[in-house]
Amino acid sequence: MSLTPEDTANALVLLSGGQDSAVCLAWALARYARVETVGFAYGQRHCVELDCRPKLREALAQAFPAWAPRLGPDHMLDLSVLGAISETALTSDAEIMLGANGLPNTFVPGRNLLFFTLAAALAYRRGIRDLVGGMCQTDYSGYPDCRNETLAALNHAVNLGTQERFTILTPLMWRTKAETWAMTHALGGTALVEIVAEHTHTCYKGDREHRHDWGYGCGACPACGLREKGYREWRQAAAPA
Ligand code: ZN
């Protein structure tokens, strides 16, 4: 069996414990010979999302034996400085509501700029040049640091600043939530859909008591709403006529 260039390549996946980064991890495991993961602790309102990360990695390695040997170490970086700076709902007890500028106040300003810059610094030391993140501008137009243009500019800045050729890859950038569920199914069938539902977290309220077919959550917050809507749309589209 001959190796394509990508078979020998490495990737570092930004893994938050949310749905999108989990799908990106599966996407990378299907493509790269070796995949490492990085997570950031920045004083999230609840640690539910971070707690999902090791369970998700374990479940993927168990359910997909071909992926298990490709899954490299996990790295956690302390970014508590973000919590100190930000006064948003994710990092304080402030109510989840829309700010006057139209951005949900769960938004941590410029968060992804820091994430990718730090990921590049880590990847540099690990001999990795492909950085993978679950940013998506289709359903989250309110987050300027998720935009393709922002990340393209950051990619350029990181390459200049390190004199290297990093590539920031965002496989979900132009997908709707329904298309992300469809991609999950295409990558690993029902088994992967179940793993993503069980071992990722989206709910703003950190609800792990109520289990729906799309995963855990309060079912009422905006994050749950998006996740459920995407799941329903995917199921409807996938259902035989
Ligand atoms: Zn919720």
PDB file of N, CA, C and O in Angstrom, residues 145-177:
ATOM      1  N   ASP A 145     -14.535  36.132  15.182  1.00  0.00           N
ATOM      2  CA  ASP A 145     -13.281  35.372  15.153  1.00  0.00           C
ATOM      3  C   ASP A 145     -13.498  33.960  14.628  1.00  0.00           C
ATOM      4  O   ASP A 145     -12.569  33.161  14.601  1.00  0.00           O
ATOM      5  N   CYS A 146     -14.728  33.624  14.212  1.00  0.00           N
ATOM      6  CA  CYS A 146     -14.997  32.342  13.549  1.00  0.00           C
ATOM      7  C   CYS A 146     -14.973  32.495  12.034  1.00  0.00           C
ATOM      8  O   CYS A 146     -15.061  31.509  11.316  1.00  0.00           O
ATOM      9  N   ARG A 147     -14.884  33.734  11.559  1.00  0.00           N
ATOM     10  CA  ARG A 147     -15.006  33.950  10.119  1.00  0.00           C
ATOM     11  C   ARG A 147     -13.783  33.459   9.362  1.00  0.00           C
ATOM     12  O   ARG A 147     -12.651  33.553   9.831  1.00  0.00           O
ATOM     13  N   ASN A 148     -14.038  32.969   8.176  1.00  0.00           N
ATOM     14  CA  ASN A 148     -12.974  32.465   7.319  1.00  0.00           C
ATOM     15  C   ASN A 148     -11.913  33.539   7.075  1.00  0.00           C
ATOM     16  O   ASN A 148     -10.708  33.258   7.118  1.00  0.00           O
ATOM     17  N   GLU A 149     -12.371  34.759   6.842  1.00  0.00           N
ATOM     18  CA  GLU A 149     -11.447  35.853   6.547  1.00  0.00           C
ATOM     19  C   GLU A 149     -10.521  36.125   7.748  1.00  0.00           C
ATOM     20  O   GLU A 149      -9.325  36.373   7.588  1.00  0.00           O
ATOM     21  N   THR A 150     -11.094  36.076   8.959  1.00  0.00           N
ATOM     22  CA  THR A 150     -10.297  36.286  10.172  1.00  0.00           C
ATOM     23  C   THR A 150      -9.214  35.220  10.279  1.00  0.00           C
ATOM     24  O   THR A 150      -8.042  35.526  10.548  1.00  0.00           O
ATOM     25  N   LEU A 151      -9.614  33.965  10.072  1.00  0.00           N
ATOM     26  CA  LEU A 151      -8.660  32.873  10.259  1.00  0.00           C
ATOM     27  C   LEU A 151      -7.619  32.828   9.144  1.00  0.00           C
ATOM     28  O   LEU A 151      -6.473  32.442   9.378  1.00  0.00           O
ATOM     29  N   ALA A 152      -8.005  33.257   7.936  1.00  0.00           N
ATOM     30  CA  ALA A 152      -7.030  33.327   6.844  1.00  0.00           C
ATOM     31  C   ALA A 152      -5.964  34.371   7.174  1.00  0.00           C
ATOM     32  O   ALA A 152      -4.765  34.163   6.954  1.00  0.00           O
ATOM     33  N   ALA A 153      -6.410  35.506   7.727  1.00  0.00           N
ATOM     34  CA  ALA A 153      -5.463  36.567   8.104  1.00  0.00           C
ATOM     35  C   ALA A 153      -4.562  36.105   9.238  1.00  0.00           C
ATOM     36  O   ALA A 153      -3.358  36.373   9.252  1.00  0.00           O
ATOM     37  N   LEU A 154      -5.151  35.381  10.187  1.00  0.00           N
ATOM     38  CA  LEU A 154      -4.365  34.875  11.312  1.00  0.00           C
ATOM     39  C   LEU A 154      -3.338  33.848  10.828  1.00  0.00           C
ATOM     40  O   LEU A 154      -2.183  33.851  11.264  1.00  0.00           O
ATOM     41  N   ASN A 155      -3.761  32.989   9.912  1.00  0.00           N
ATOM     42  CA  ASN A 155      -2.861  31.990   9.333  1.00  0.00           C
ATOM     43  C   ASN A 155      -1.631  32.675   8.730  1.00  0.00           C
ATOM     44  O   ASN A 155      -0.485  32.287   8.960  1.00  0.00           O
ATOM     45  N   HIS A 156      -1.900  33.758   8.007  1.00  0.00           N
ATOM     46  CA  HIS A 156      -0.828  34.520   7.375  1.00  0.00           C
ATOM     47  C   HIS A 156       0.102  35.117   8.445  1.00  0.00           C
ATOM     48  O   HIS A 156       1.319  35.030   8.352  1.00  0.00           O
ATOM     49  N   ALA A 157      -0.498  35.690   9.484  1.00  0.00           N
ATOM     50  CA  ALA A 157       0.292  36.323  10.547  1.00  0.00           C
ATOM     51  C   ALA A 157       1.144  35.284  11.285  1.00  0.00           C
ATOM     52  O   ALA A 157       2.320  35.530  11.582  1.00  0.00           O
ATOM     53  N   VAL A 158       0.549  34.136  11.564  1.00  0.00           N
ATOM     54  CA  VAL A 158       1.283  33.081  12.275  1.00  0.00           C
ATOM     55  C   VAL A 158       2.466  32.597  11.432  1.00  0.00           C
ATOM     56  O   VAL A 158       3.574  32.390  11.933  1.00  0.00           O
ATOM     57  N   ASN A 159       2.239  32.447  10.129  1.00  0.00           N
ATOM     58  CA  ASN A 159       3.323  31.990   9.252  1.00  0.00           C
ATOM     59  C   ASN A 159       4.457  33.018   9.188  1.00  0.00           C
ATOM     60  O   ASN A 159       5.634  32.660   9.212  1.00  0.00           O
ATOM     61  N   LEU A 160       4.087  34.294   9.131  1.00  0.00           N
ATOM     62  CA  LEU A 160       5.116  35.332   9.136  1.00  0.00           C
ATOM     63  C   LEU A 160       5.865  35.338  10.459  1.00  0.00           C
ATOM     64  O   LEU A 160       7.093  35.424  10.502  1.00  0.00           O
ATOM     65  N   GLY A 161       5.106  35.215  11.549  1.00  0.00           N
ATOM     66  CA  GLY A 161       5.700  35.329  12.878  1.00  0.00           C
ATOM     67  C   GLY A 161       6.548  34.139  13.286  1.00  0.00           C
ATOM     68  O   GLY A 161       7.352  34.252  14.221  1.00  0.00           O
ATOM     69  N   THR A 162       6.343  33.005  12.608  1.00  0.00           N
ATOM     70  CA  THR A 162       7.130  31.816  12.960  1.00  0.00           C
ATOM     71  C   THR A 162       8.088  31.417  11.842  1.00  0.00           C
ATOM     72  O   THR A 162       8.881  30.501  12.002  1.00  0.00           O
ATOM     73  N   GLN A 163       7.950  32.085  10.700  1.00  0.00           N
ATOM     74  CA  GLN A 163       8.686  31.702   9.494  1.00  0.00           C
ATOM     75  C   GLN A 163       8.493  30.216   9.186  1.00  0.00           C
ATOM     76  O   GLN A 163       9.446  29.484   8.945  1.00  0.00           O
ATOM     77  N   GLU A 164       7.246  29.811   9.245  1.00  0.00           N
ATOM     78  CA  GLU A 164       6.871  28.423   8.967  1.00  0.00           C
ATOM     79  C   GLU A 164       5.677  28.425   8.030  1.00  0.00           C
ATOM     80  O   GLU A 164       5.132  29.474   7.701  1.00  0.00           O
ATOM     81  N   ARG A 165       5.260  27.233   7.631  1.00  0.00           N
ATOM     82  CA  ARG A 165       4.080  27.130   6.773  1.00  0.00           C
ATOM     83  C   ARG A 165       2.997  26.325   7.479  1.00  0.00           C
ATOM     84  O   ARG A 165       2.798  25.153   7.195  1.00  0.00           O
ATOM     85  N   PHE A 166       2.335  26.969   8.401  1.00  0.00           N
ATOM     86  CA  PHE A 166       1.189  26.338   9.052  1.00  0.00           C
ATOM     87  C   PHE A 166      -0.024  26.432   8.131  1.00  0.00           C
ATOM     88  O   PHE A 166      -0.123  27.353   7.311  1.00  0.00           O
ATOM     89  N   THR A 167      -0.922  25.476   8.269  1.00  0.00           N
ATOM     90  CA  THR A 167      -2.198  25.550   7.562  1.00  0.00           C
ATOM     91  C   THR A 167      -3.321  25.405   8.575  1.00  0.00           C
ATOM     92  O   THR A 167      -3.384  24.415   9.303  1.00  0.00           O
ATOM     93  N   ILE A 168      -4.153  26.423   8.646  1.00  0.00           N
ATOM     94  CA  ILE A 168      -5.345  26.340   9.497  1.00  0.00           C
ATOM     95  C   ILE A 168      -6.472  25.735   8.670  1.00  0.00           C
ATOM     96  O   ILE A 168      -6.832  26.268   7.620  1.00  0.00           O
ATOM     97  N   LEU A 169      -6.992  24.613   9.133  1.00  0.00           N
ATOM     98  CA  LEU A 169      -8.061  23.912   8.415  1.00  0.00           C
ATOM     99  C   LEU A 169      -9.345  23.974   9.229  1.00  0.00           C
ATOM    100  O   LEU A 169      -9.351  23.669  10.420  1.00  0.00           O
ATOM    101  N   THR A 170     -10.422  24.377   8.580  1.00  0.00           N
ATOM    102  CA  THR A 170     -11.725  24.483   9.256  1.00  0.00           C
ATOM    103  C   THR A 170     -12.774  23.756   8.415  1.00  0.00           C
ATOM    104  O   THR A 170     -13.512  24.385   7.655  1.00  0.00           O
ATOM    105  N   PRO A 171     -12.832  22.427   8.557  1.00  0.00           N
ATOM    106  CA  PRO A 171     -13.713  21.649   7.675  1.00  0.00           C
ATOM    107  C   PRO A 171     -15.205  21.971   7.813  1.00  0.00           C
ATOM    108  O   PRO A 171     -15.985  21.596   6.948  1.00  0.00           O
ATOM    109  N   LEU A 172     -15.588  22.644   8.879  1.00  0.00           N
ATOM    110  CA  LEU A 172     -17.021  22.935   9.058  1.00  0.00           C
ATOM    111  C   LEU A 172     -17.408  24.346   8.634  1.00  0.00           C
ATOM    112  O   LEU A 172     -18.566  24.736   8.761  1.00  0.00           O
ATOM    113  N   MET A 173     -16.423  25.114   8.151  1.00  0.00           N
ATOM    114  CA  MET A 173     -16.632  26.545   7.932  1.00  0.00           C
ATOM    115  C   MET A 173     -17.921  26.878   7.185  1.00  0.00           C
ATOM    116  O   MET A 173     -18.647  27.792   7.548  1.00  0.00           O
ATOM    117  N   TRP A 174     -18.217  26.131   6.134  1.00  0.00           N
ATOM    118  CA  TRP A 174     -19.376  26.496   5.293  1.00  0.00           C
ATOM    119  C   TRP A 174     -20.527  25.521   5.467  1.00  0.00           C
ATOM    120  O   TRP A 174     -21.432  25.477   4.645  1.00  0.00           O
ATOM    121  N   ARG A 175     -20.492  24.707   6.495  1.00  0.00           N
ATOM    122  CA  ARG A 175     -21.563  23.726   6.698  1.00  0.00           C
ATOM    123  C   ARG A 175     -22.610  24.243   7.669  1.00  0.00           C
ATOM    124  O   ARG A 175     -22.288  24.920   8.636  1.00  0.00           O
ATOM    125  N   THR A 176     -23.853  23.883   7.418  1.00  0.00           N
ATOM    126  CA  THR A 176     -24.909  24.143   8.393  1.00  0.00           C
ATOM    127  C   THR A 176     -24.795  23.065   9.467  1.00  0.00           C
ATOM    128  O   THR A 176     -24.063  22.078   9.312  1.00  0.00           O
ATOM    129  N   LYS A 177     -25.531  23.240  10.563  1.00  0.00           N
ATOM    130  CA  LYS A 177     -25.528  22.228  11.622  1.00  0.00           C
ATOM    131  C   LYS A 177     -26.026  20.884  11.093  1.00  0.00           C
ATOM    132  O   LYS A 177     -25.518  19.833  11.478  1.00  0.00           O
TER     133      LYS A 177
END
